[in-house]
Amino acid sequence: MINLFKVKAKQRETAENVNGKAPVKKQTAGELRLHKDISELNLPKSCTISFPNGKDDLMNFEVTIRPDEGYYIGGTFLFSFQVPSVYPHEPPKVKCKTKVYHPNIDLEGNVCLNILREDWKPVLNINTVIYGLFHLFTQPNYEDPLNHDAAAVLRDNPKMFESNVRRAMAGGYVGQTFFPRCIS
Amino acid sequence: MDRIDVTNPIVNFLFSLLEDVGKPKAEVAAKRVMERLSGVNIVPHFCRIEDKDLDFYNDFNIIVLGLDSVEARSYINAVACSFLEYDANDNPKEETIKPMVDGGTEGFKGHARVIIPGVTPCFECTIWLFPPQVKFPLCTLAETPRTAAHCIEYAHLIKWDEVHSGKTFDPDNPEHMQWVYTEAVKRAELFGIPGVTYSLTQGVVKNIIPAIASTNAIISAACALETLKIVSGCSKTLSNYMTYNGVEGVHIKVTEFVRDKDCLVCGPGVLIELDTSCTLQKFIDMVKEHPKLQLSKASVTYQGKNLYMQAPPVLEEMTRANLTESLFDLMRRVPSGTVHVTGTTSENGKKTSGVRKLRVAFKGVDGIADMDTAGGA
Ligand SMILES: [Zn+2]
């Protein structure tokens, strides 16, 4: 049985001792798990990570992917990651910040990747997600379309899909949609 | 910081449909209870739980939770555990324990539990009890919706961004919710899917299952009774997790879960004594040799500050200069504190990685020797 009166007296004293110090930042279990994920990152050469808010904010970061094979070779694609405080209970929120002509990424930057939604498991990590994104560029698939038109072209006419991708990446129109240049 | 909406008075007898819609729940509930029971004093606070500082929570003897999310529970749990201190033998100091009573319901199901930090499992020890929310694939929402919930999630996750560039959706804003509802109805009509209603929209977007007044009554009664038992010591408390299930007949079960002894939130961590001159590099070497740790390639974090990161290269570069600094200085010259270390251990030739909690105490520094709080970070 806990002696609550003892608790009270003791904690008053602690509160006084703490007075005058800067408030302690709460670090959640999610931040600690993310710390582990980040400190163990092992990315392919074509992927780089950056932390726009500096070394102490790991919950918000950006990943740049430069595919070295496939339809999207030569392009540079930026993704933003927002990691929730209950990570890895919940997956990170990922958006593609580069407008891309891609069957599995819509024009708002939503990404259809199973491990970001229905197949997320707490044993997965940031490295897995980045590899998953990387594979979307080497193996775009028309079976999980978010950009309906791009998916239909990839399925029915891969040659035309390839030239549409080249046109979009060089900066130009595909149909009614303009894509800014993303080839360096 | 919820306000009362039209459906609340039906499931909560403290609220009146005529007078209270739109008012803060906390204020109305406090007023009604005080009207009914003389001698009871309740101070309502209409704000987010994160808005109160640690001192506010420290003033209470018990924390009773009536929360609706994993996030909120995880936060309060971290706060309550941050007051917990351990002695040199890794036993919790009784006077620093702040008990919590948690309850929750989902339709016909509910749970009530007693958390005595350092004694019974904390919320984080057993977070796996809360299954992750079901998330529909985005391409299903975009291409092949089959249910009313698919139409609602389409409006919420895809259509919202398409129309409101850059404006974040706020689930507590009725206009935003109305917009999602209207769009979901259009979507459902297009695909000939029945069943989109405003309350289903709220439920899907906020991940809420309709409340049943009787389940709430059973769970809140259990929480109130456990709280009374802790305060008065009149009887043994629930040990430590009760589930109520009224879906098919009635099942009530009490499970005695065990603590995760390595829990980063409520566990004692490994006590390490250091000289004030010990550099971060020397500390990292020590962590590798320490018999209880044997962590190689350690990355170190203290109260949200990354002192050293082994990877990625961009962070290693930013934190490398700290290696020659003394840990005492890096920890802003506190007599003791909690540090978290990530690294790899190898057991029988198999490498595993993990995060460990360390209670670092500096030798010969005066001050309060028992300041090493459990969740202090
Ligand atoms: Zn715990």
Coordinates of C-alpha atoms and ligand atoms in Angstrom, one line a residue:
Chain A
M1 CA 0.0 0.0 0.0
I2 CA 1.3 3.4 -1.0
N3 CA 1.7 6.1 1.7
L4 CA 0.2 9.1 -0.1
F5 CA 0.9 11.5 2.7
K6 CA 4.6 10.7 2.5
V7 CA 4.3 11.3 -1.3
K8 CA 2.9 14.7 -0.8
A9 CA 5.6 16.0 1.6
K10 CA 8.4 14.6 -0.5
Q11 CA 7.2 16.0 -3.7
R12 CA 6.7 19.5 -2.4
E13 CA 10.4 19.4 -1.6
T14 CA 11.4 18.1 -5.0
A15 CA 9.3 20.8 -6.7
E16 CA 11.2 23.5 -4.8
N17 CA 14.6 22.0 -5.7
V18 CA 13.7 22.0 -9.4
N19 CA 12.5 25.6 -9.3
G20 CA 14.6 28.0 -11.3
K21 CA 15.8 25.3 -13.8
A22 CA 14.8 25.2 -17.4
P23 CA 11.8 23.0 -17.9
V24 CA 12.7 19.4 -18.9
K25 CA 11.6 18.4 -22.3
K26 CA 9.5 15.3 -22.4
Q27 CA 11.1 12.6 -24.6
T28 CA 8.5 10.0 -25.7
A29 CA 9.1 6.3 -26.2
G30 CA 8.5 7.0 -29.9
E31 CA 11.3 9.5 -30.1
L32 CA 13.7 7.0 -28.5
R33 CA 12.7 4.2 -30.9
L34 CA 13.2 6.7 -33.8
H35 CA 16.6 7.6 -32.4
K36 CA 17.5 3.9 -32.7
D37 CA 16.1 3.7 -36.3
I38 CA 18.0 6.8 -37.4
S39 CA 21.3 5.9 -35.8
E40 CA 21.2 2.5 -37.6
L41 CA 20.3 3.8 -41.1
N42 CA 22.0 2.0 -43.9
L43 CA 20.8 3.7 -47.1
P44 CA 21.6 2.8 -50.7
K45 CA 23.9 5.4 -52.4
S46 CA 21.0 6.8 -54.3
C47 CA 19.2 7.9 -51.1
T48 CA 20.2 10.8 -48.8
I49 CA 18.5 12.1 -45.7
S50 CA 18.5 15.6 -44.2
F51 CA 17.1 17.2 -41.0
P52 CA 15.8 20.7 -41.8
N53 CA 15.2 21.5 -38.1
G54 CA 18.7 20.4 -37.0
K55 CA 20.2 17.4 -35.2
D56 CA 17.7 17.4 -32.3
D57 CA 14.5 17.1 -34.3
L58 CA 14.5 13.6 -35.7
M59 CA 10.7 13.5 -36.0
N60 CA 10.6 15.6 -39.1
F61 CA 13.1 14.9 -41.9
E62 CA 13.5 14.7 -45.7
V63 CA 14.7 11.9 -47.9
T64 CA 16.0 12.5 -51.4
I65 CA 15.9 9.6 -53.9
R66 CA 17.9 9.6 -57.2
P67 CA 17.0 6.4 -59.0
D68 CA 19.9 4.8 -60.7
E69 CA 17.9 2.5 -62.9
G70 CA 14.5 2.2 -64.5
Y71 CA 12.1 4.7 -65.9
Y72 CA 13.0 7.4 -63.4
I73 CA 16.8 7.3 -63.8
G74 CA 18.3 10.8 -63.5
G75 CA 15.5 12.3 -61.6
T76 CA 15.6 13.7 -58.1
F77 CA 12.6 13.2 -55.8
L78 CA 12.1 14.7 -52.4
F79 CA 10.0 13.1 -49.6
S80 CA 9.0 14.6 -46.3
F81 CA 8.6 12.3 -43.3
Q82 CA 6.5 13.2 -40.2
V83 CA 6.9 10.7 -37.4
P84 CA 4.1 10.5 -34.8
S85 CA 4.8 10.5 -31.1
V86 CA 3.5 7.0 -30.8
Y87 CA 5.9 5.6 -33.4
P88 CA 6.2 2.7 -34.1
H89 CA 2.7 2.0 -33.0
E90 CA 1.7 4.2 -35.9
P91 CA 3.7 4.5 -39.2
P92 CA 5.4 7.7 -40.3
K93 CA 3.4 10.1 -42.6
V94 CA 5.2 10.4 -45.9
K95 CA 4.6 12.8 -48.7
C96 CA 6.3 13.2 -52.1
K97 CA 7.2 16.9 -52.4
T98 CA 8.3 16.6 -56.0
K99 CA 5.5 16.6 -58.5
V100 CA 5.9 13.3 -60.3
Y101 CA 4.1 11.4 -63.1
H102 CA 3.9 8.0 -61.3
P103 CA 1.1 5.4 -61.1
N104 CA 1.5 5.0 -57.3
I105 CA 2.0 8.7 -56.4
D106 CA -0.8 11.2 -56.9
L107 CA -0.3 14.9 -57.9
E108 CA -0.8 15.9 -54.2
G109 CA 2.2 13.8 -53.2
N110 CA 0.2 10.9 -51.6
V111 CA 2.1 7.7 -51.9
C112 CA 0.5 4.2 -52.3
L113 CA 2.9 2.0 -50.4
N114 CA 1.4 -0.9 -48.4
I115 CA 3.9 -0.6 -45.5
L116 CA 2.9 3.0 -44.9
R117 CA -0.7 2.0 -44.3
E118 CA -2.4 -1.4 -44.2
D119 CA 0.7 -3.5 -43.8
W120 CA 2.6 -1.3 -41.3
K121 CA 4.0 -3.3 -38.4
P122 CA 5.9 -1.9 -35.4
V123 CA 8.8 -4.2 -36.3
L124 CA 9.3 -2.3 -39.5
N125 CA 11.6 0.7 -39.4
I126 CA 12.6 3.9 -41.3
N127 CA 15.1 2.0 -43.4
T128 CA 12.4 -0.4 -44.7
V129 CA 10.2 2.6 -45.6
I130 CA 13.0 4.3 -47.5
Y131 CA 13.8 1.1 -49.4
G132 CA 10.1 0.7 -50.2
L133 CA 10.0 4.2 -51.7
F134 CA 13.2 3.5 -53.7
H135 CA 11.5 0.4 -55.2
L136 CA 8.5 2.4 -56.3
F137 CA 10.8 4.1 -58.8
T138 CA 12.5 1.0 -60.0
Q139 CA 9.3 -1.0 -60.1
P140 CA 6.2 1.3 -60.5
N141 CA 3.1 -0.9 -60.7
Y142 CA -0.2 -0.3 -62.3
E143 CA -2.1 -2.6 -60.0
D144 CA -2.2 -0.1 -57.1
P145 CA -3.0 3.1 -58.9
L146 CA -3.2 6.6 -57.3
N147 CA -2.6 8.3 -60.6
H148 CA -5.2 6.6 -62.6
D149 CA -4.1 7.9 -66.0
A150 CA -0.4 7.1 -65.5
A151 CA -1.3 3.5 -64.3
A152 CA -3.5 2.9 -67.4
V153 CA -0.7 4.1 -69.8
L154 CA 1.9 1.9 -68.0
R155 CA -0.4 -1.1 -68.3
D156 CA -1.4 -0.5 -72.0
N157 CA 1.6 1.2 -73.5
P158 CA 4.9 1.0 -71.6
K159 CA 6.8 2.8 -74.5
M160 CA 4.4 5.8 -74.2
F161 CA 4.7 5.6 -70.4
E162 CA 8.4 5.9 -70.7
S163 CA 8.3 8.9 -72.9
N164 CA 5.7 10.5 -70.7
V165 CA 8.0 10.1 -67.7
R166 CA 10.9 11.6 -69.6
R167 CA 8.8 14.6 -70.7
A168 CA 7.5 15.2 -67.1
M169 CA 11.0 14.9 -65.6
A170 CA 12.5 17.3 -68.1
G171 CA 9.8 19.8 -67.2
G172 CA 6.7 19.8 -69.4
Y173 CA 3.1 18.8 -69.9
V174 CA 1.6 15.3 -69.8
G175 CA -2.0 15.8 -70.9
Q176 CA -3.3 18.8 -69.0
T177 CA -0.8 18.6 -66.2
F178 CA 2.5 20.5 -65.9
F179 CA 5.4 18.9 -64.1
P180 CA 8.4 21.0 -63.0
R181 CA 11.8 19.8 -64.1
C182 CA 13.4 17.3 -61.7
I183 CA 16.5 16.3 -63.6
S184 CA 19.8 17.8 -62.6
Chain B
M1 CA -10.6 19.8 -24.4
D2 CA -13.8 18.5 -25.9
R3 CA -17.0 20.5 -26.2
I4 CA -20.4 18.9 -25.8
D5 CA -22.2 17.9 -29.1
V6 CA -25.7 16.9 -29.6
T7 CA -25.0 13.2 -29.2
N8 CA -23.2 13.5 -25.8
P9 CA -26.3 14.0 -23.5
I10 CA -27.7 10.7 -24.6
V11 CA -24.7 8.8 -23.3
N12 CA -23.6 11.1 -20.5
F13 CA -26.2 12.0 -17.9
L14 CA -24.2 15.0 -16.6
F15 CA -25.0 16.9 -19.8
S16 CA -28.3 18.4 -20.8
L17 CA -29.4 18.7 -24.4
L18 CA -31.1 22.0 -23.8
E19 CA -28.5 24.0 -22.0
D20 CA -25.1 22.5 -22.6
V21 CA -24.4 21.9 -26.3
G22 CA -21.3 23.7 -27.4
K23 CA -19.9 24.2 -23.8
P24 CA -16.7 22.6 -22.6
K25 CA -17.4 19.1 -21.2
A26 CA -15.0 19.6 -18.2
E27 CA -16.7 22.7 -17.0
V28 CA -20.2 21.4 -17.2
A29 CA -19.4 18.0 -15.7
A30 CA -17.7 19.7 -12.7
K31 CA -20.6 22.0 -12.2
R32 CA -23.2 19.2 -12.3
V33 CA -21.4 17.0 -9.9
M34 CA -20.9 19.8 -7.4
E35 CA -24.6 20.7 -7.7
R36 CA -25.5 17.1 -6.8
L37 CA -23.0 16.4 -4.1
S38 CA -22.3 19.0 -1.4
G39 CA -18.8 19.1 0.0
V40 CA -17.2 18.0 -3.3
N41 CA -14.8 20.5 -4.9
I42 CA -13.8 20.1 -8.5
V43 CA -11.6 22.5 -10.5
P44 CA -12.1 22.1 -14.2
H45 CA -9.3 22.8 -16.7
F46 CA -10.4 23.3 -20.3
C47 CA -7.2 22.8 -22.2
R48 CA -4.9 20.2 -23.8
I49 CA -3.2 17.8 -21.4
E50 CA 0.2 18.8 -22.9
D51 CA -0.5 22.5 -22.0
K52 CA 0.1 21.8 -18.3
D53 CA 3.6 21.7 -17.1
L54 CA 5.1 18.9 -15.0
D55 CA 4.6 20.8 -11.7
F56 CA 0.9 20.9 -12.3
Y57 CA 0.7 17.1 -12.5
N58 CA 3.1 16.7 -9.6
D59 CA 0.6 18.3 -7.3
F60 CA -1.8 15.4 -7.5
N61 CA -1.6 12.1 -5.6
I62 CA -3.4 10.0 -8.2
I63 CA -4.1 10.5 -11.8
V64 CA -7.3 9.1 -13.2
L65 CA -7.4 8.9 -16.9
G66 CA -10.5 9.3 -19.1
L67 CA -8.7 9.6 -22.4
D68 CA -9.6 8.5 -25.9
S69 CA -6.3 7.8 -27.7
V70 CA -3.0 5.9 -27.5
E71 CA -1.2 9.3 -27.9
A72 CA -2.8 10.9 -24.9
R73 CA -2.3 7.8 -22.7
S74 CA 1.3 7.5 -23.7
Y75 CA 1.9 11.1 -22.9
I76 CA 0.3 11.1 -19.4
N77 CA 2.1 7.8 -18.7
A78 CA 5.4 9.4 -19.5
V79 CA 4.6 12.3 -17.2
A80 CA 3.6 10.1 -14.3
C81 CA 6.6 7.9 -14.7
S82 CA 8.9 10.9 -14.9
F83 CA 8.3 11.5 -11.1
L84 CA 9.5 7.9 -10.3
E85 CA 12.9 7.5 -8.7
Y86 CA 14.9 4.4 -8.0
D87 CA 17.4 3.7 -5.2
A88 CA 20.8 2.2 -5.7
N89 CA 19.4 -1.3 -5.6
D90 CA 17.0 -0.5 -8.4
N91 CA 14.0 -0.5 -6.1
P92 CA 11.4 2.2 -6.7
K93 CA 11.3 4.8 -4.0
E94 CA 7.7 4.6 -2.6
E95 CA 7.4 8.3 -2.1
T96 CA 8.0 9.1 -5.8
I97 CA 5.3 6.7 -7.1
K98 CA 2.3 8.4 -8.7
P99 CA -0.4 5.8 -9.3
M100 CA -2.7 6.0 -12.4
V101 CA -6.2 4.6 -12.9
D102 CA -7.0 4.2 -16.6
G103 CA -10.3 3.3 -18.2
G104 CA -11.6 3.2 -21.8
T105 CA -14.6 1.9 -23.8
E106 CA -15.3 1.0 -27.4
G107 CA -19.0 0.1 -27.9
F108 CA -19.7 -3.0 -25.9
K109 CA -16.1 -3.5 -24.7
G110 CA -14.1 -1.7 -22.1
H111 CA -11.1 -1.9 -19.8
A112 CA -10.0 -0.6 -16.4
R113 CA -6.5 -0.8 -15.1
V114 CA -4.3 0.3 -12.2
I115 CA -0.8 1.5 -13.0
I116 CA 1.6 1.8 -10.1
P117 CA 4.8 3.0 -11.9
G118 CA 7.8 0.9 -10.9
V119 CA 5.5 -1.9 -9.5
T120 CA 2.9 -2.8 -12.1
P121 CA 3.3 -2.4 -15.9
C122 CA 3.1 1.1 -17.2
F123 CA 1.2 1.9 -20.4
E124 CA 4.3 1.6 -22.5
C125 CA 5.2 -1.9 -21.1
T126 CA 1.9 -3.2 -22.6
I127 CA 1.3 -0.8 -25.5
W128 CA 0.8 -3.9 -27.7
L129 CA -2.6 -4.3 -26.0
F130 CA -3.8 -1.5 -28.2
P131 CA -3.9 -2.7 -31.8
P132 CA -2.9 -0.2 -34.4
Q133 CA -5.7 1.6 -36.2
V134 CA -6.9 -0.1 -39.4
K135 CA -5.7 1.9 -42.4
F136 CA -7.1 1.3 -45.8
P137 CA -4.7 1.3 -48.8
L138 CA -4.8 4.7 -50.5
C139 CA -5.2 3.1 -53.9
T140 CA -8.3 1.3 -52.7
L141 CA -9.7 4.6 -51.6
A142 CA -8.8 6.2 -54.9
E143 CA -9.8 3.4 -57.3
T144 CA -12.0 0.7 -55.9
P145 CA -14.0 2.0 -52.9
R146 CA -16.4 -0.7 -51.6
T147 CA -17.7 0.7 -48.3
A148 CA -19.0 3.9 -46.8
A149 CA -15.8 4.2 -44.7
H150 CA -13.8 4.0 -47.9
C151 CA -15.7 7.0 -49.3
I152 CA -15.2 9.0 -46.1
E153 CA -11.5 8.3 -46.0
Y154 CA -11.2 9.3 -49.6
A155 CA -12.7 12.7 -48.9
H156 CA -10.6 13.0 -45.7
L157 CA -7.2 11.8 -47.0
I158 CA -7.2 12.5 -50.7
K159 CA -9.9 15.0 -51.8
W160 CA -9.2 17.4 -48.9
D161 CA -5.6 18.0 -50.0
E162 CA -6.6 18.2 -53.6
V163 CA -9.0 21.1 -52.9
H164 CA -7.4 22.9 -49.9
S165 CA -3.8 23.2 -50.9
G166 CA -1.7 23.5 -47.8
K167 CA -4.5 23.8 -45.3
T168 CA -4.5 21.1 -42.6
F169 CA -7.6 19.2 -41.9
D170 CA -8.8 19.8 -38.3
P171 CA -11.1 17.0 -37.0
D172 CA -12.4 19.3 -34.2
N173 CA -13.6 21.9 -36.7
P174 CA -17.3 21.2 -37.5
E175 CA -17.0 23.0 -40.9
H176 CA -14.2 20.7 -41.9
M177 CA -16.1 17.7 -40.8
Q178 CA -19.2 18.9 -42.7
W179 CA -17.1 19.3 -45.9
V180 CA -15.7 15.8 -45.6
Y181 CA -19.2 14.4 -45.1
T182 CA -20.6 16.2 -48.2
E183 CA -17.7 15.0 -50.3
A184 CA -18.1 11.5 -49.0
V185 CA -21.8 11.5 -49.9
K186 CA -20.9 12.5 -53.5
R187 CA -18.3 9.8 -53.7
A188 CA -20.7 7.2 -52.4
E189 CA -23.4 8.2 -54.9
L190 CA -20.9 7.9 -57.7
F191 CA -20.1 4.3 -56.8
G192 CA -23.6 3.4 -55.6
I193 CA -22.5 2.8 -52.0
P194 CA -25.0 3.2 -49.2
G195 CA -24.5 4.2 -45.6
V196 CA -22.5 7.5 -45.4
T197 CA -23.9 9.5 -42.5
Y198 CA -22.5 12.5 -40.6
S199 CA -21.9 10.5 -37.4
L200 CA -20.2 7.7 -39.3
T201 CA -18.0 10.4 -40.9
Q202 CA -17.0 11.6 -37.4
G203 CA -16.5 8.0 -36.3
V204 CA -14.2 7.0 -39.2
V205 CA -12.2 10.2 -39.3
K206 CA -11.7 10.4 -35.5
N207 CA -11.5 6.6 -35.2
I208 CA -14.4 6.5 -32.7
I209 CA -16.7 3.7 -32.1
P210 CA -20.2 4.7 -30.9
A211 CA -20.3 4.9 -27.1
I212 CA -22.8 2.8 -25.1
A213 CA -23.9 4.5 -21.9
S214 CA -24.0 1.2 -19.9
T215 CA -20.5 0.2 -20.9
N216 CA -19.3 3.7 -19.8
A217 CA -21.1 3.3 -16.5
I218 CA -19.5 -0.1 -15.8
I219 CA -16.0 1.1 -16.6
S220 CA -16.2 4.5 -14.9
A221 CA -17.6 2.8 -11.7
A222 CA -14.6 0.4 -11.8
C223 CA -12.2 3.3 -12.1
A224 CA -13.9 5.3 -9.3
L225 CA -13.8 2.3 -7.0
E226 CA -10.1 1.5 -7.7
T227 CA -9.3 5.2 -7.1
L228 CA -11.1 5.1 -3.8
K229 CA -9.2 1.9 -2.8
I230 CA -5.9 3.5 -3.5
V231 CA -6.7 6.7 -1.6
S232 CA -8.2 5.1 1.4
G233 CA -6.4 1.8 1.5
C234 CA -9.7 0.2 2.4
S235 CA -9.1 -2.8 0.2
K236 CA -6.7 -4.5 -2.2
T237 CA -6.7 -2.9 -5.7
L238 CA -7.3 -4.5 -9.0
S239 CA -4.3 -6.4 -10.2
N240 CA -3.9 -5.1 -12.7
Y241 CA -6.0 -5.1 -15.9
M242 CA -9.7 -5.7 -16.2
T243 CA -11.4 -6.2 -19.5
Y244 CA -15.2 -6.1 -19.9
N245 CA -16.8 -7.6 -23.0
G246 CA -20.5 -7.4 -23.5
V247 CA -20.6 -8.3 -27.2
E248 CA -21.9 -11.9 -26.7
G249 CA -23.2 -12.4 -23.2
V250 CA -20.9 -10.8 -20.6
H251 CA -17.3 -11.7 -20.0
I252 CA -15.2 -10.0 -17.3
K253 CA -11.6 -11.0 -17.0
V254 CA -8.7 -9.7 -14.9
T255 CA -5.2 -10.3 -16.1
E256 CA -2.1 -9.7 -14.1
F257 CA 0.3 -8.3 -16.7
V258 CA 4.0 -8.1 -15.8
R259 CA 6.4 -5.2 -16.2
D260 CA 8.9 -5.0 -19.0
K261 CA 12.0 -4.8 -16.9
D262 CA 13.8 -2.9 -19.7
C263 CA 10.9 -0.5 -20.3
L264 CA 12.4 2.8 -21.3
V265 CA 9.6 4.8 -19.6
C266 CA 9.2 3.1 -16.2
G267 CA 12.2 0.8 -15.8
P268 CA 15.2 1.7 -13.6
G269 CA 17.8 1.7 -16.3
V270 CA 21.4 0.9 -15.6
L271 CA 23.2 3.0 -12.9
I272 CA 26.6 4.3 -14.0
E273 CA 28.9 6.4 -11.9
L274 CA 31.3 8.7 -13.8
D275 CA 34.0 11.2 -13.1
T276 CA 33.1 14.7 -14.1
S277 CA 36.1 14.7 -16.4
C278 CA 34.8 11.7 -18.4
T279 CA 34.5 12.6 -22.1
L280 CA 31.7 11.5 -24.3
Q281 CA 34.1 9.3 -26.3
K282 CA 35.3 7.6 -23.1
F283 CA 31.7 7.1 -22.0
I284 CA 30.9 5.4 -25.3
D285 CA 33.9 3.1 -24.8
M286 CA 32.7 2.4 -21.2
V287 CA 29.2 1.5 -22.5
K288 CA 30.9 -1.1 -24.7
E289 CA 32.8 -2.7 -21.9
H290 CA 30.1 -2.5 -19.2
P291 CA 29.0 -6.0 -18.3
K292 CA 25.3 -5.1 -18.1
L293 CA 25.3 -3.2 -21.4
Q294 CA 28.0 -4.3 -23.9
L295 CA 26.7 -2.0 -26.5
S296 CA 29.0 -1.2 -29.3
K297 CA 28.7 1.6 -31.8
A298 CA 26.7 3.6 -29.3
S299 CA 24.6 6.7 -30.1
V300 CA 23.8 8.9 -27.1
T301 CA 20.8 11.1 -26.4
Y302 CA 20.0 13.2 -23.4
Q303 CA 16.6 15.0 -22.8
G304 CA 15.9 15.3 -26.5
K305 CA 19.4 16.5 -27.4
N306 CA 21.4 14.1 -29.6
L307 CA 24.9 14.1 -28.1
Y308 CA 26.4 11.7 -30.6
M309 CA 24.9 9.8 -33.6
Q310 CA 26.8 7.0 -35.4
A311 CA 24.7 7.4 -38.5
P312 CA 23.6 8.8 -40.9
P313 CA 26.8 10.7 -42.0
V314 CA 25.1 14.1 -41.9
L315 CA 24.3 13.7 -38.2
E316 CA 27.6 12.0 -37.3
E317 CA 29.3 15.1 -38.7
M318 CA 27.1 17.5 -36.7
T319 CA 27.7 15.6 -33.4
R320 CA 31.3 14.6 -33.8
A321 CA 32.7 17.6 -32.0
N322 CA 30.9 16.5 -28.8
L323 CA 33.1 13.4 -28.5
T324 CA 36.0 15.3 -26.9
E325 CA 33.6 17.3 -24.5
S326 CA 33.0 16.0 -21.0
L327 CA 29.6 14.3 -20.5
F328 CA 29.2 16.4 -17.3
D329 CA 29.3 19.6 -19.4
L330 CA 27.1 18.1 -22.2
M331 CA 24.5 17.3 -19.5
R332 CA 24.7 21.0 -18.3
R333 CA 26.5 20.0 -15.1
V334 CA 23.6 18.2 -13.3
P335 CA 24.6 15.9 -10.5
S336 CA 22.8 13.0 -12.2
G337 CA 20.4 12.3 -15.0
T338 CA 18.9 9.9 -17.5
V339 CA 20.7 9.2 -20.7
H340 CA 19.5 6.9 -23.5
V341 CA 22.0 4.9 -25.6
T342 CA 21.4 3.0 -28.9
G343 CA 23.8 0.4 -30.1
T344 CA 24.4 -3.3 -31.0
T345 CA 25.1 -6.2 -28.7
S346 CA 26.2 -9.6 -29.9
E347 CA 25.1 -12.7 -28.2
N348 CA 26.3 -16.1 -29.4
G349 CA 27.6 -14.4 -32.5
K350 CA 24.2 -12.9 -33.3
K351 CA 24.0 -9.2 -33.5
T352 CA 20.9 -7.4 -32.1
S353 CA 20.4 -3.7 -31.6
G354 CA 18.5 -1.9 -28.9
V355 CA 17.9 1.3 -26.9
R356 CA 19.0 1.2 -23.2
K357 CA 18.3 3.6 -20.4
L358 CA 21.2 4.7 -18.2
R359 CA 21.1 6.6 -14.9
V360 CA 24.3 8.6 -14.9
A361 CA 25.6 9.9 -11.6
F362 CA 28.7 12.1 -11.3
K363 CA 31.1 11.3 -8.5
G364 CA 31.8 14.0 -6.0
V365 CA 29.2 16.5 -7.2
D366 CA 27.1 17.8 -4.4
G367 CA 23.4 18.2 -4.9
I368 CA 20.6 15.8 -4.6
A369 CA 21.8 12.3 -4.9
D370 CA 18.4 11.0 -5.6
M371 CA 17.5 13.2 -8.5
D372 CA 17.8 10.3 -11.0
T373 CA 14.3 10.1 -12.1
A374 CA 13.1 7.2 -14.1
G375 CA 11.5 8.9 -17.1
G376 CA 13.5 12.0 -16.5
A377 CA 14.2 12.5 -20.1
Ligands
ZN1 ZN 6.9 0.6 -18.5

